[in-house]
Structures are given as structure tokens and as C-alpha cells.
Short mmCIF file of C-alpha atoms in Angstrom, two decimals:
data_model
loop_
_atom_site.label_atom_id
_atom_site.label_comp_id
_atom_site.label_asym_id
_atom_site.label_seq_id
_atom_site.Cartn_x
_atom_site.Cartn_y
_atom_site.Cartn_z
CA UNK A 1 7.12 14.10 27.60
CA UNK A 2 10.75 13.72 28.81
CA UNK A 3 11.32 10.75 31.16
CA UNK A 4 8.15 8.94 30.01
CA UNK A 5 8.61 5.45 28.80
CA UNK A 6 6.80 4.26 25.69
CA UNK A 7 5.00 1.83 28.04
CA UNK A 8 3.97 4.71 30.37
CA UNK A 9 2.79 6.69 27.45
CA UNK A 10 0.63 3.69 26.28
CA UNK A 11 -1.01 3.37 29.68
CA UNK A 12 -1.52 7.21 29.98
CA UNK A 13 -3.36 7.41 26.51
CA UNK A 14 -5.37 4.30 27.23
CA UNK A 15 -6.89 5.99 30.30
CA UNK A 16 -8.71 8.18 27.98
CA UNK A 17 -10.30 5.41 25.94
CA UNK A 18 -13.13 4.00 28.09
CA UNK A 19 -16.80 3.10 28.46
CA UNK A 20 -18.56 6.09 30.05
CA UNK A 21 -22.07 4.62 30.09
CA UNK A 22 -23.56 1.26 29.78
CA UNK A 23 -26.91 -0.71 30.40
CA UNK A 24 -27.63 -4.38 30.35
CA UNK A 25 -30.95 -6.05 29.60
CA UNK A 26 -34.19 -4.51 30.67
CA UNK A 27 -36.59 -7.22 30.57
CA UNK A 28 -39.36 -6.99 27.84
CA UNK A 29 -41.87 -4.13 27.73
CA UNK A 30 -44.91 -3.56 25.49
CA UNK A 31 -46.09 -1.01 23.14
CA UNK A 32 -48.79 1.58 23.80
CA UNK A 33 -51.77 2.62 21.78
CA UNK A 34 -50.48 5.22 19.16
CA UNK A 35 -46.98 3.89 19.30
CA UNK A 36 -45.37 6.73 21.29
CA UNK A 37 -41.75 6.63 22.11
CA UNK A 38 -41.10 5.34 25.68
CA UNK A 39 -37.91 5.35 27.55
CA UNK A 40 -36.36 2.03 27.97
CA UNK A 41 -33.34 2.87 29.97
CA UNK A 42 -31.74 6.22 31.36
CA UNK A 43 -28.06 6.31 32.11
CA UNK A 44 -26.70 9.30 34.20
CA UNK A 45 -23.35 10.85 33.17
CA UNK A 46 -21.31 12.93 35.43
CA UNK A 47 -20.24 16.40 34.28
CA UNK A 48 -16.89 16.53 32.63
CA UNK A 49 -16.88 12.96 31.59
CA UNK A 50 -17.15 13.71 28.00
CA UNK A 51 -13.87 15.54 26.79
CA UNK A 52 -13.45 18.15 23.86
CA UNK A 53 -12.93 16.56 20.48
CA UNK A 54 -13.67 13.03 21.67
CA UNK A 55 -15.19 10.42 19.62
CA UNK A 56 -18.16 8.48 20.96
CA UNK A 57 -18.82 5.06 19.86
CA UNK A 58 -22.37 4.02 20.60
CA UNK A 59 -23.47 0.45 20.14
CA UNK A 60 -26.06 -1.91 21.40
CA UNK A 61 -28.49 -4.86 20.94
CA UNK A 62 -32.27 -4.90 20.73
CA UNK A 63 -34.50 -7.95 20.75
CA UNK A 64 -37.84 -7.69 18.95
CA UNK A 65 -39.95 -10.36 20.35
CA UNK A 66 -42.93 -9.96 17.74
CA UNK A 67 -42.01 -9.52 14.16
CA UNK A 68 -45.28 -8.22 12.92
CA UNK A 69 -44.71 -4.68 12.23
CA UNK A 70 -41.84 -2.04 12.07
CA UNK A 71 -40.79 0.15 14.88
CA UNK A 72 -38.37 3.05 15.66
CA UNK A 73 -35.71 3.60 18.32
CA UNK A 74 -33.68 6.69 19.21
CA UNK A 75 -30.82 7.49 21.60
CA UNK A 76 -30.93 10.94 23.09
CA UNK A 77 -28.85 13.20 25.33
CA UNK A 78 -31.07 15.18 27.89
CA UNK A 79 -30.14 17.84 30.31
CA UNK A 80 -33.03 19.50 32.12
CA UNK A 81 -35.82 20.30 29.60
CA UNK A 82 -33.44 20.15 26.69
CA UNK A 83 -32.82 16.93 24.64
CA UNK A 84 -30.74 16.20 21.60
CA UNK A 85 -31.23 13.07 19.34
CA UNK A 86 -27.82 11.51 18.59
CA UNK A 87 -29.16 8.32 16.89
CA UNK A 88 -32.37 7.36 15.24
CA UNK A 89 -33.47 4.34 13.20
CA UNK A 90 -36.31 2.48 11.86
CA UNK A 91 -36.32 -1.31 11.69
CA UNK A 92 -38.50 -3.35 9.43
CA UNK A 93 -40.89 -6.24 10.56
CA UNK A 94 -38.58 -9.08 9.54
CA UNK A 95 -35.75 -8.61 11.95
CA UNK A 96 -35.85 -10.07 15.43
CA UNK A 97 -32.40 -9.26 16.96
CA UNK A 98 -30.89 -5.79 16.05
CA UNK A 99 -27.23 -5.00 16.84
CA UNK A 100 -26.56 -1.41 16.09
CA UNK A 101 -23.72 1.20 16.18
CA UNK A 102 -22.87 4.64 15.36
CA UNK A 103 -19.89 7.04 15.82
CA UNK A 104 -19.73 10.62 16.66
CA UNK A 105 -16.93 13.04 16.73
CA UNK A 106 -17.36 16.06 19.02
CA UNK A 107 -15.95 19.52 18.04
CA UNK A 108 -13.41 21.18 20.22
CA UNK A 109 -16.07 23.35 21.96
CA UNK A 110 -18.35 20.20 22.37
CA UNK A 111 -21.27 22.26 20.63
CA UNK A 112 -21.21 20.04 17.47
CA UNK A 113 -21.16 16.36 16.65
CA UNK A 114 -20.07 15.19 13.22
CA UNK A 115 -21.60 11.97 12.61
CA UNK A 116 -19.73 9.36 10.55
CA UNK A 117 -22.94 8.14 8.89
CA UNK A 118 -26.37 9.63 8.67
CA UNK A 119 -27.91 6.58 10.28
CA UNK A 120 -26.64 3.81 12.59
CA UNK A 121 -25.04 0.64 11.09
CA UNK A 122 -27.60 -2.18 11.48
CA UNK A 123 -25.32 -5.14 11.22
CA UNK A 124 -26.37 -8.36 9.26
CA UNK A 125 -28.05 -6.44 6.26
CA UNK A 126 -27.92 -8.13 3.17
CA UNK A 127 -27.31 -4.86 1.26
CA UNK A 128 -26.37 -1.49 2.01
CA UNK A 129 -28.01 1.81 1.05
CA UNK A 130 -26.55 5.32 0.99
CA UNK A 131 -25.98 6.98 4.35
CA UNK A 132 -25.77 3.60 6.23
CA UNK A 133 -22.32 2.05 7.30
CA UNK A 134 -21.30 -1.55 8.40
CA UNK A 135 -18.27 -3.02 9.71
CA UNK A 136 -17.23 -3.60 6.01
CA UNK A 137 -18.38 -0.71 4.11
CA UNK A 138 -19.16 3.18 4.50
CA UNK A 139 -21.40 5.06 2.40
CA UNK A 140 -22.74 8.52 2.90
CA UNK A 141 -25.33 10.63 0.87
CA UNK A 142 -24.77 13.73 2.85
CA UNK A 143 -21.82 15.95 3.86
CA UNK A 144 -20.96 15.95 7.67
CA UNK A 145 -19.88 19.54 7.73
CA UNK A 146 -21.70 22.60 6.53
CA UNK A 147 -20.26 26.04 5.72
CA UNK A 148 -22.57 27.97 7.98
CA UNK A 149 -20.99 29.21 11.30
CA UNK A 150 -24.41 28.62 13.05
CA UNK A 151 -24.93 25.28 11.53
CA UNK A 152 -21.54 23.67 11.27
CA UNK A 153 -22.86 19.98 11.09
CA UNK A 154 -25.42 17.74 9.46
CA UNK A 155 -25.24 15.71 12.61
CA UNK A 156 -26.46 16.40 16.25
CA UNK A 157 -25.92 20.06 17.43
CA UNK A 158 -25.67 20.54 21.10
CA UNK A 159 -26.18 24.53 21.01
CA UNK A 160 -28.66 26.50 18.96
CA UNK A 161 -28.33 30.16 17.56
CA UNK A 162 -31.10 32.67 17.27
CA UNK A 163 -31.47 35.07 14.32
CA UNK A 164 -29.05 38.14 14.82
CA UNK A 165 -28.44 39.73 17.22
CA UNK A 166 -27.34 35.89 18.02
CA UNK A 167 -28.11 34.46 21.29
CA UNK A 168 -26.34 31.17 21.72
CA UNK A 169 -28.29 28.57 23.65
CA UNK A 170 -26.29 25.48 24.95
CA UNK A 171 -28.56 22.60 25.08
CA UNK A 172 -26.16 20.08 26.41
CA UNK A 173 -23.37 21.50 28.63
CA UNK A 174 -20.98 18.55 28.84
CA UNK A 175 -19.23 20.24 31.92
CA UNK A 176 -22.40 19.41 33.71
CA UNK A 177 -24.23 16.07 34.44
CA UNK A 178 -26.47 14.92 31.61
CA UNK A 179 -28.38 11.69 30.80
CA UNK A 180 -28.42 9.24 27.99
CA UNK A 181 -31.76 7.77 27.17
CA UNK A 182 -32.67 4.97 24.80
CA UNK A 183 -36.43 5.33 23.61
CA UNK A 184 -38.42 2.82 21.66
CA UNK A 185 -41.79 3.04 19.57
CA UNK A 186 -43.43 -0.14 19.12
CA UNK A 187 -46.96 -1.05 18.29
CA UNK A 188 -49.68 -1.76 20.89
CA UNK A 189 -49.52 -5.37 21.97
CA UNK A 190 -45.92 -6.07 20.73
CA UNK A 191 -42.84 -6.33 22.99
CA UNK A 192 -39.30 -5.79 22.81
CA UNK A 193 -36.14 -5.88 25.01
CA UNK A 194 -32.92 -4.02 25.31
CA UNK A 195 -30.03 -6.47 25.99
CA UNK A 196 -27.03 -4.14 25.73
CA UNK A 197 -26.14 -0.39 25.39
CA UNK A 198 -22.60 0.83 25.49
CA UNK A 199 -21.08 4.36 24.98
CA UNK A 200 -17.46 4.34 24.58
CA UNK A 201 -15.39 7.57 24.48
CA UNK A 202 -11.96 7.63 22.62
CA UNK A 203 -9.95 10.83 23.44
CA UNK A 204 -6.59 12.28 23.87
CA UNK A 205 -7.52 13.74 27.12
CA UNK A 206 -9.34 16.61 28.67
CA UNK A 207 -7.49 19.23 26.68
CA UNK A 208 -8.53 17.82 23.18
CA UNK A 209 -5.09 17.31 21.76
CA UNK A 210 -5.12 18.26 18.11
CA UNK A 211 -2.45 17.73 15.49
CA UNK A 212 -3.94 20.19 13.00
CA UNK A 213 -1.89 21.89 10.21
CA UNK A 214 0.37 24.47 11.68
CA UNK A 215 -1.37 27.19 9.72
CA UNK A 216 -4.96 26.11 10.80
CA UNK A 217 -6.75 29.47 11.37
CA UNK A 218 -9.76 30.24 13.69
CA UNK A 219 -11.74 33.30 12.35
CA UNK A 220 -13.81 34.94 15.21
CA UNK A 221 -16.19 37.82 15.01
CA UNK A 222 -19.62 38.97 14.30
CA UNK A 223 -21.92 39.39 11.23
CA UNK A 224 -18.80 40.85 9.15
CA UNK A 225 -17.20 37.63 9.81
CA UNK A 226 -20.11 35.41 9.28
CA UNK A 227 -20.53 36.98 5.84
CA UNK A 228 -23.71 39.00 6.05
CA UNK A 229 -24.08 40.73 2.85
CA UNK A 230 -22.28 38.46 0.87
CA UNK A 231 -23.03 34.96 -0.39
CA UNK A 232 -21.65 32.61 2.47
CA UNK A 233 -19.24 30.12 1.10
CA UNK A 234 -18.75 32.24 -2.04
CA UNK A 235 -17.48 35.69 -1.32
CA UNK A 236 -17.39 36.37 2.32
CA UNK A 237 -13.92 37.23 3.30
CA UNK A 238 -13.09 33.80 5.10
CA UNK A 239 -13.91 32.09 1.88
CA UNK A 240 -12.06 34.38 -0.09
CA UNK A 241 -8.95 34.30 2.00
CA UNK A 242 -9.04 30.48 1.97
CA UNK A 243 -9.09 30.68 -1.76
CA UNK A 244 -6.21 33.29 -1.79
CA UNK A 245 -4.18 30.92 0.64
CA UNK A 246 -4.78 27.54 -0.69
CA UNK A 247 -3.71 24.84 1.91
CA UNK A 248 -4.37 26.98 4.86
CA UNK A 249 -7.40 25.55 6.93
CA UNK A 250 -9.83 28.13 7.90
CA UNK A 251 -12.84 27.90 10.59
CA UNK A 252 -15.32 30.53 10.36
CA UNK A 253 -17.16 31.05 13.73
CA UNK A 254 -18.74 34.59 13.06
CA UNK A 255 -22.19 35.10 14.42
CA UNK A 256 -24.24 38.15 13.70
CA UNK A 257 -25.17 40.69 16.28
CA UNK A 258 -22.58 39.61 18.94
CA UNK A 259 -20.73 41.92 20.92
CA UNK A 260 -17.09 41.29 21.71
CA UNK A 261 -17.53 39.66 25.03
CA UNK A 262 -19.70 36.94 23.45
CA UNK A 263 -17.22 36.46 20.68
CA UNK A 264 -14.39 36.04 23.17
CA UNK A 265 -16.54 33.67 25.18
CA UNK A 266 -16.82 31.30 22.21
CA UNK A 267 -13.21 31.54 21.71
CA UNK A 268 -12.52 30.48 25.23
CA UNK A 269 -14.94 27.64 25.01
CA UNK A 270 -12.60 25.94 22.48
CA UNK A 271 -9.42 24.67 24.15
CA UNK A 272 -7.88 23.52 20.85
CA UNK A 273 -8.59 25.88 18.00
CA UNK A 274 -9.43 28.92 20.25
CA UNK A 275 -6.05 28.43 22.24
CA UNK A 276 -3.70 27.18 19.85
CA UNK A 277 -4.67 27.81 16.23
CA UNK A 278 -3.78 31.08 14.36
CA UNK A 279 -6.53 33.59 15.28
CA UNK A 280 -8.18 36.22 13.17
CA UNK A 281 -10.39 38.38 15.38
CA UNK A 282 -12.72 41.06 14.13
CA UNK A 283 -15.02 42.17 16.88
CA UNK A 284 -16.32 45.21 18.76
CA UNK A 285 -18.67 46.88 16.16
CA UNK A 286 -21.73 45.89 18.10
CA UNK A 287 -20.27 47.54 21.32
CA UNK A 288 -20.36 50.92 19.59
CA UNK A 289 -21.19 53.90 21.55
CA UNK A 290 -20.48 57.57 21.41
CA UNK A 291 -18.33 57.41 24.60
CA UNK A 292 -14.89 56.51 22.99
CA UNK A 293 -13.21 55.73 26.36
CA UNK A 294 -16.20 53.29 27.39
CA UNK A 295 -16.03 51.68 23.87
CA UNK A 296 -12.17 51.22 24.07
CA UNK A 297 -12.33 50.10 27.61
CA UNK A 298 -14.80 47.35 26.74
CA UNK A 299 -12.54 46.20 23.84
CA UNK A 300 -9.40 46.25 25.97
CA UNK A 301 -10.93 44.25 28.84
CA UNK A 302 -11.96 41.32 26.30
CA UNK A 303 -8.57 41.49 24.41
CA UNK A 304 -6.91 40.98 27.81
CA UNK A 305 -9.12 38.01 28.64
CA UNK A 306 -8.30 36.64 25.07
CA UNK A 307 -4.56 36.92 25.39
CA UNK A 308 -4.50 35.50 28.94
CA UNK A 309 -6.22 32.31 27.40
CA UNK A 310 -4.13 31.94 24.25
CA UNK A 311 -1.35 29.51 24.29
CA UNK A 312 2.31 30.86 24.44
CA UNK A 313 3.36 31.60 20.97
CA UNK A 314 0.06 31.37 19.43
CA UNK A 315 -0.32 34.05 16.65
CA UNK A 316 -3.15 36.49 16.54
CA UNK A 317 -4.32 39.15 14.04
CA UNK A 318 -6.77 41.81 15.05
CA UNK A 319 -8.87 43.72 12.57
CA UNK A 320 -9.85 47.36 13.46
CA UNK A 321 -13.39 48.64 13.08
CA UNK A 322 -15.44 50.11 10.33
CA UNK A 323 -18.21 52.66 10.61
CA UNK A 324 -21.93 52.21 9.75
CA UNK A 325 -23.71 54.75 7.91
CA UNK A 326 -26.22 54.87 10.97
CA UNK A 327 -23.48 56.13 13.06
CA UNK A 328 -23.24 59.54 11.11
CA UNK A 329 -26.65 60.62 12.27
CA UNK A 330 -26.40 62.32 14.76
CA UNK A 331 -22.81 61.48 14.57
CA UNK A 332 -21.57 60.93 18.08
CA UNK A 333 -20.63 57.20 17.30
CA UNK A 334 -18.92 58.05 14.18
CA UNK A 335 -16.91 60.50 15.87
CA UNK A 336 -15.81 57.94 18.47
CA UNK A 337 -14.58 55.39 16.14
CA UNK A 338 -11.33 57.02 15.09
CA UNK A 339 -10.39 57.37 18.65
CA UNK A 340 -11.08 53.62 19.44
CA UNK A 341 -9.15 52.56 16.44
CA UNK A 342 -6.28 54.88 17.38
CA UNK A 343 -6.19 53.35 20.88
CA UNK A 344 -5.96 49.93 19.52
CA UNK A 345 -3.21 50.89 17.09
CA UNK A 346 -1.30 52.62 19.96
CA UNK A 347 -1.42 49.51 22.28
CA UNK A 348 2.14 48.12 22.84
CA UNK A 349 1.00 44.64 22.71
CA UNK A 350 -2.05 44.74 20.22
CA UNK A 351 -1.20 47.47 18.00
CA UNK A 352 1.35 45.65 15.91
CA UNK A 353 -1.13 43.05 15.28
CA UNK A 354 -3.60 45.31 13.84
CA UNK A 355 -4.98 45.10 10.20
CA UNK A 356 -6.10 48.49 9.47
CA UNK A 357 -9.31 47.81 7.57
CA UNK A 358 -10.55 51.38 8.27
CA UNK A 359 -7.72 52.80 6.09
CA UNK A 360 -8.66 50.83 3.01
CA UNK A 361 -12.41 50.87 3.31
CA UNK A 362 -13.56 54.06 4.96
CA UNK A 363 -12.30 56.14 2.04
CA UNK A 364 -14.99 58.44 1.25
CA UNK A 365 -14.87 61.98 2.70
CA UNK A 366 -15.76 62.10 6.46
CA UNK A 367 -14.71 58.47 6.85
CA UNK A 368 -17.55 56.87 5.03
CA UNK A 369 -17.39 53.45 3.34
CA UNK A 370 -18.20 53.75 -0.24
CA UNK A 371 -21.58 52.48 -1.42
CA UNK A 372 -19.87 50.28 -4.00
CA UNK A 373 -18.36 48.27 -1.11
CA UNK A 374 -21.58 48.01 1.06
CA UNK A 375 -24.68 45.59 0.95
CA UNK A 376 -26.38 47.91 3.52
CA UNK A 377 -25.55 50.53 6.04
CA UNK A 378 -22.95 48.38 7.84
CA UNK A 379 -22.37 45.05 6.04
CA UNK A 380 -20.04 44.65 2.97
CA UNK A 381 -20.81 42.91 -0.34
CA UNK A 382 -18.58 40.68 -2.11
CA UNK A 383 -16.48 43.54 -3.50
CA UNK A 384 -16.16 45.06 0.01
CA UNK A 385 -15.21 41.50 1.52
CA UNK A 386 -12.56 41.23 -1.31
CA UNK A 387 -10.98 44.33 0.08
CA UNK A 388 -11.10 42.71 3.50
CA UNK A 389 -9.45 39.63 2.17
CA UNK A 390 -6.72 41.54 0.47
CA UNK A 391 -5.87 43.63 3.49
CA UNK A 392 -5.79 40.57 5.99
CA UNK A 393 -3.68 38.72 3.32
CA UNK A 394 -1.20 41.58 3.25
CA UNK A 395 -1.09 41.80 7.09
CA UNK A 396 -0.55 38.14 7.48
CA UNK A 397 2.41 38.23 5.20
CA UNK A 398 3.74 41.33 7.24
CA UNK A 399 3.57 39.14 10.24
CA UNK A 400 5.41 36.35 8.81
CA UNK A 401 2.30 33.95 8.60
CA UNK A 402 3.13 31.55 5.67
#
């Protein structure tokens, strides 16, 4: 920032590294019959406190005042009737004071958390097992990231997704107030005490600054982007494109059955990748109707929302639409499709960005997609997605995308 001294920059950045929740000692409490989880402390957190892409450092100290049996503790984020466990651990009978810590890295849209270890560090252990980290060593026996767009992490998920047609349910909306709960399950007659709980946020600020590779690419769409009909992570077009262009990072956010409005909603939820990364959009198939003007109007409205959100200079590629075999009987929807694609191609802003998948895939007489490319009436197989990959790759080259 022009005119900002190094000291001022330091102070500005430090403002986003702070404790967002803390609790002191609770006094001792006793276990109940059946060893249920009981809430030891609840800390309210105001909406908007947790920023996109923030790292959360959770640490605390528990005292177990009777060392005769093991017990469990967990930390939860709760909002209304929804709750998400962000830390769980079991302690054996021999330990009396338990300092614990874990780190979570939130996604840009705050719907996922990538845990830096599967279980929290319990400091003072004589040895380490896979999946546990301490101040001195990190070992993990599971990957923090999954290939599936609807299950991106092995860590906590703050949104859930139904089977297609996909409905997204946000469990913890960080834009609104939520609560942090520590719960402990101990045996009847035993007692324990919380001495400290601290949740610290480290962040670049409310806009989630990201220094990603300049070619980082956000792939948004429905089931055709998710890869239905292919083997996800093997021959869906996003995976194939990544293999075609090694070194270009790709994020697949396709969710089956979603209409273009929901696809764009999810792009707008992401202030970093959705706003700044290269974007490949393939959506509008699930808005199909025999009224071509209505169909195109729906797409145009959502494209305008998208481009109003995108950062100046951010690059976008738009794929046009393919027919489903189901649309040819009785035929009104299939007849409307060429008009919709033509309207997209003719648009002064969006037309030059279009990758014409219809031209390379709907090659059978009457505008049908050959059976050799399809897994079902609509979705492609690995061969069909290979054609998609080649067409998108060629359009990226034409647009000057390295």
C-alpha cells in the first residue's frame, strides 16, 4: 500500500491475529451415570469474527482430579440446532493434567476446515503415534484433502450436501453468531476441571488474502463438472485438464443437480478463489426449459451477478450447453438449446469467452451426443470428458491462459 510504513503494515497485519474466545477455570464437576458428554463451558462468538481462510489455533488445559479411568473430551461449534465437532480426544487413566492443542485452516468460503492433524496434540507424551502432533513432531496417517467436491476434507465440515439434485445445508454460518462448547465425558463419581481454553485466529483479514499461483483455477458447475459418469479423480474433465496442464492448480466445486443460480451462489461465497482465480464455468443445464427466452434470461441474470462479483482483470471461461437424450422426447427443450447457445455466443461480453462444447460433442444427426461419449442420457463417460478437456484446453490457449 503506497505511503504505508513497514511499522504501520506490521500493526495492521497484527490486528488480524487475535484471541477470539477464551475461558478460565470452571471449578470441578463430576461425571454422571452412563458417562454422557456434559458441557463444561460455552463461549459466544459474534458473527463475522472468523474470517475466510483463517487459521484457528485451539489450545487448553484440563485437570483430571481422579486418575482411575479414561475419559473423552470434545470441542464443538454450535449454531441453533446444528453442531460440528472440531476436536475430539480420549485420555487414559494415568494422566492428571492434560494440555491440548490443534490447528484448523478454514477454506475461503468457510465451509471446510483442514486439520493439521487428525487428533489434537497432547503435550508431554513419551511417544507419538500416527495422526498425532506435538510441538516437536508432526505425523499424520490420513490426507487432509479429498478429491470429492462434496467432501473436500477429512477434517470438520461446516456444510453438508444431499444426493443430487444437491441441496447445500450450511451447518455453521460464520457470518452469524455461533457458540464454542467444550464437553467432557467422565465416569460417575470422578471429577475434572477446565483450567484454560483459548481459540486464536490468525488471518490476513476479512477478505482472506491469498497468494496462490497465478494460474490457480476454480471449476464451477453441476454434475458435469463434478464428474458424474466418470471415475472422480481419474477421468472427469477437471482431473484430465490438470494432467494436461501440469503445474496449474485446479479446484473442482461441481455439485450434481444444481441450477446456475446455486452454482453462482457458491462462487460468490468464496471471496478469494471465486473472485480472483481463473474461473471455468459450466452451468445452466439444470435450468433447461422449452422456452428459450426464459432459459437464456435465467442464465444471463446469473452471469451478470457473477461478473459484477469478479475482480477486475480476473479471467473467466464459459462452457456452452449439451443436450440430454431425454430432451428429444417430445423435443421442445432440445429445440430451445441451440437458441440458448447462440444467445450466449452472440453476447458482446460473454461470447468471446465461450468454449463451444456443443460443436465438438453434439455431432450426431439432429444434435445428439454420440452414445460412445455418454454414460447415460446426459452425463459423459471418460471418453466424453476427454473431449471436454481437449476443447477447454484449446480455448484456454486461445484466450492466452498459460
